[in-house]
Structures are given as C-alpha cells and as structure tokens.
Amino acid sequence: FFGLKKDSVPDIRLIKLEEEMTKFKPENKEINEENIRTFVQGVLDGKIKQHLLTQDLPEDWDAKSVKVLVSTNFDEIVFDKTKDVLVEFYAPWCGHCKSLQPVLEQLADKYADNENLRICQIDGTANDIAAFDVSGFPTLKFASGGKVQDYNGGRTA
C-alpha cells in the first residue's frame, strides 16, 4: 500500500491525508536528519512529485486479448486519442472481479480484430493512477477521444 518492499526497509514515506491520500518517496535513500528535512521541505514546497505505486510491466502485457496495464503504461494506452479503451480496475481478492474476468475475456476476444478498441485491466491494489481515484472494485472506465466515462451500474457479471 505504501510502496514499501521487504528488501528496501528501512525506508521513509510521507503521506498527505487530505481529500485524496497522496504518498511521497524521498529521492535520497540515506536516512539522516539533513535528508529527512530536505525531503519534508521539498514536499511542502511542491518540489517533490507524488509517488505512484506500480507493478513492473510484463513483457507480454499485450499478448492476450485483455491487455495488462500498470502505472507506467496506463496514460500512454488509455489516453491514446486514436483508440477507444475499456479499462477494468480490479483487485485480485475481489469476488465480483473474478466473476467479471471471463466476461471481459469474451468481450476482448470478440473485438480482438478491431484495432481501434482495446480491452484492458489493471490491478488497482498494486498500481496508483494519478488521474483517477478508484474506491471500489471492479471499477470500469471507458476512454474515447481523450474523454473518460465512468460505468456506474451494478457489479455483477
């Protein structure tokens, strides 16, 4: 959740609890008083960008009909104005997400030959997306021509 891994501790994160929870990670890994002061002041001054949690991009992210998104390829794929993109934000433990998976795959298979449409999914528990606040799973969004629409219907497949 905080972007910490077992092999990287000890480490520091600064969390702003406002309308949205924003996480910051220091650029300098060395933990000392000077670095902590510089880090906190940089956050307060707006000089340090928000830290977004991301998974590594799989080499085969686009090999299947349902494309895999992570934080690092999300904007390039979803905000491509030449494509229509359906994105499912899912959680691996979510029962509704598991039920939706075969339906999403059937849809992606049906439109696999349509080069103007991409069906994608992203693990919303392991990837932060600055443009969206996802609070429930599954969350579906449709992007077309750079504009994004939310799906607000039921959560059953």
Short mmCIF file of C-alpha atoms in Angstrom, two decimals:
data_model
loop_
_atom_site.label_atom_id
_atom_site.label_comp_id
_atom_site.label_asym_id
_atom_site.label_seq_id
_atom_site.Cartn_x
_atom_site.Cartn_y
_atom_site.Cartn_z
CA PHE A 1 0.00 0.00 0.00
CA PHE A 2 2.80 2.43 0.83
CA GLY A 3 5.10 1.14 -1.91
CA LEU A 4 7.50 -0.49 0.54
CA LYS A 5 9.18 -3.79 -0.15
CA LYS A 6 10.79 -6.11 2.34
CA ASP A 7 14.24 -5.68 0.81
CA SER A 8 14.04 -1.87 0.85
CA VAL A 9 13.45 -1.25 4.56
CA PRO A 10 14.23 0.84 6.44
CA ASP A 11 12.67 3.48 4.21
CA ILE A 12 10.55 6.63 4.53
CA ARG A 13 7.23 7.77 3.06
CA LEU A 14 5.33 10.98 3.69
CA ILE A 15 1.56 10.65 3.44
CA LYS A 16 -0.80 13.62 2.99
CA LEU A 17 -4.27 12.76 4.26
CA GLU A 18 -6.47 15.33 2.55
CA GLU A 19 -9.28 14.77 0.04
CA GLU A 20 -7.12 12.09 -1.54
CA MET A 21 -4.29 10.27 0.15
CA THR A 22 -1.05 11.31 -1.54
CA LYS A 23 2.23 9.45 -0.99
CA PHE A 24 5.73 10.82 -1.39
CA LYS A 25 9.02 8.94 -1.51
CA PRO A 26 12.41 10.56 -0.91
CA GLU A 27 14.87 10.55 -3.79
CA ASN A 28 17.82 10.01 -1.44
CA LYS A 29 17.78 6.56 0.21
CA GLU A 30 20.16 7.52 3.04
CA ILE A 31 18.21 8.18 6.24
CA ASN A 32 19.69 11.05 8.22
CA GLU A 33 18.43 14.32 9.67
CA GLU A 34 19.53 16.50 6.76
CA ASN A 35 17.94 14.24 4.13
CA ILE A 36 14.69 13.99 6.10
CA ARG A 37 14.48 17.78 6.50
CA THR A 38 15.23 18.29 2.77
CA PHE A 39 12.62 15.68 1.82
CA VAL A 40 9.85 17.13 4.02
CA GLN A 41 10.60 20.69 2.88
CA GLY A 42 10.59 19.55 -0.74
CA VAL A 43 7.12 18.02 -0.29
CA LEU A 44 5.82 21.15 1.47
CA ASP A 45 7.27 23.37 -1.30
CA GLY A 46 5.73 21.18 -4.03
CA LYS A 47 9.14 20.26 -5.46
CA ILE A 48 8.76 16.51 -4.95
CA LYS A 49 6.27 14.66 -7.13
CA GLN A 50 3.73 12.22 -5.79
CA HIS A 51 4.97 8.62 -5.52
CA LEU A 52 2.75 6.26 -7.51
CA LEU A 53 2.74 2.59 -6.69
CA THR A 54 3.37 0.45 -9.78
CA GLN A 55 3.99 -3.12 -10.76
CA ASP A 56 6.64 -3.99 -13.31
CA LEU A 57 5.30 -4.01 -16.86
CA PRO A 58 5.12 -7.63 -18.03
CA GLU A 59 6.90 -8.30 -21.32
CA ASP A 60 3.74 -9.95 -22.63
CA TRP A 61 1.37 -7.19 -21.46
CA ASP A 62 -0.32 -7.05 -24.88
CA ALA A 63 -0.05 -10.73 -25.87
CA LYS A 64 -3.61 -11.66 -24.85
CA SER A 65 -6.88 -10.11 -25.89
CA VAL A 66 -7.22 -8.42 -22.46
CA LYS A 67 -4.24 -6.07 -22.24
CA VAL A 68 -2.39 -5.64 -18.93
CA LEU A 69 -1.89 -2.12 -17.65
CA VAL A 70 0.38 -0.87 -14.87
CA SER A 71 1.04 2.70 -13.75
CA THR A 72 3.92 3.14 -16.21
CA ASN A 73 1.96 2.31 -19.40
CA PHE A 74 -1.50 3.46 -18.28
CA ASP A 75 -1.53 7.02 -19.64
CA GLU A 76 0.00 6.05 -22.99
CA ILE A 77 -2.63 3.36 -23.60
CA VAL A 78 -5.76 4.83 -22.00
CA PHE A 79 -5.34 8.42 -23.20
CA ASP A 80 -4.44 7.48 -26.78
CA LYS A 81 -6.96 9.66 -28.65
CA THR A 82 -6.87 7.33 -31.67
CA LYS A 83 -8.26 4.35 -29.71
CA ASP A 84 -11.31 3.50 -27.63
CA VAL A 85 -10.28 1.82 -24.38
CA LEU A 86 -12.32 -0.08 -21.80
CA VAL A 87 -10.41 -0.42 -18.52
CA GLU A 88 -11.26 -2.61 -15.57
CA PHE A 89 -9.65 -1.69 -12.26
CA TYR A 90 -9.68 -4.93 -10.28
CA ALA A 91 -8.49 -6.39 -7.01
CA PRO A 92 -7.11 -9.95 -7.05
CA TRP A 93 -9.19 -10.87 -3.97
CA CYS A 94 -12.47 -9.37 -5.29
CA GLY A 95 -15.24 -11.90 -5.97
CA HIS A 96 -17.08 -9.60 -8.41
CA CYS A 97 -13.81 -9.08 -10.31
CA LYS A 98 -13.25 -12.83 -10.56
CA SER A 99 -16.81 -13.26 -11.90
CA LEU A 100 -16.27 -10.48 -14.45
CA GLN A 101 -12.99 -11.94 -15.76
CA PRO A 102 -14.47 -14.49 -18.20
CA VAL A 103 -16.97 -11.89 -19.49
CA LEU A 104 -14.13 -9.40 -20.05
CA GLU A 105 -12.12 -12.07 -21.89
CA GLN A 106 -15.12 -12.97 -24.10
CA LEU A 107 -15.62 -9.30 -24.95
CA ALA A 108 -11.92 -8.83 -25.72
CA ASP A 109 -11.87 -11.98 -27.88
CA LYS A 110 -14.95 -10.80 -29.80
CA TYR A 111 -13.29 -7.46 -30.63
CA ALA A 112 -9.69 -8.72 -30.94
CA ASP A 113 -9.56 -7.81 -34.65
CA ASN A 114 -10.77 -4.25 -34.02
CA GLU A 115 -7.56 -2.20 -33.94
CA ASN A 116 -9.44 0.86 -32.68
CA LEU A 117 -10.65 -0.81 -29.47
CA ARG A 118 -8.58 -2.06 -26.53
CA ILE A 119 -9.93 -4.03 -23.59
CA CYS A 120 -7.58 -3.64 -20.62
CA GLN A 121 -7.31 -4.32 -16.93
CA ILE A 122 -5.14 -3.02 -14.11
CA ASP A 123 -4.63 -4.29 -10.58
CA GLY A 124 -5.96 -1.34 -8.64
CA THR A 125 -4.36 -2.57 -5.42
CA ALA A 126 -0.83 -2.59 -6.84
CA ASN A 127 -0.90 0.44 -9.16
CA ASP A 128 -1.73 4.06 -8.38
CA ILE A 129 -3.13 6.21 -11.16
CA ALA A 130 -2.90 9.97 -10.59
CA ALA A 131 -5.82 10.75 -12.90
CA PHE A 132 -8.36 8.54 -11.09
CA ASP A 133 -9.46 7.85 -7.55
CA VAL A 134 -10.68 4.25 -7.56
CA SER A 135 -12.54 3.38 -4.39
CA GLY A 136 -14.27 0.11 -5.25
CA PHE A 137 -13.72 -2.98 -7.33
CA PRO A 138 -14.37 -3.68 -10.07
CA THR A 139 -14.36 -0.16 -11.48
CA LEU A 140 -14.94 0.22 -15.22
CA LYS A 141 -13.96 3.27 -17.26
CA PHE A 142 -14.30 3.88 -20.98
CA ALA A 143 -11.94 6.30 -22.71
CA SER A 144 -12.67 7.63 -26.17
CA GLY A 145 -11.01 10.56 -27.88
CA GLY A 146 -9.24 11.51 -24.66
CA LYS A 147 -12.50 11.72 -22.67
CA VAL A 148 -13.28 9.22 -19.92
CA GLN A 149 -16.70 7.95 -18.88
CA ASP A 150 -17.41 6.06 -15.66
CA TYR A 151 -19.59 2.99 -15.51
CA ASN A 152 -21.93 3.40 -12.55
CA GLY A 153 -24.15 0.33 -12.94
CA GLY A 154 -24.22 -2.92 -10.99
CA ARG A 155 -21.19 -5.01 -10.11
CA THR A 156 -22.38 -8.42 -11.18
CA ALA A 157 -21.28 -10.13 -14.37
#
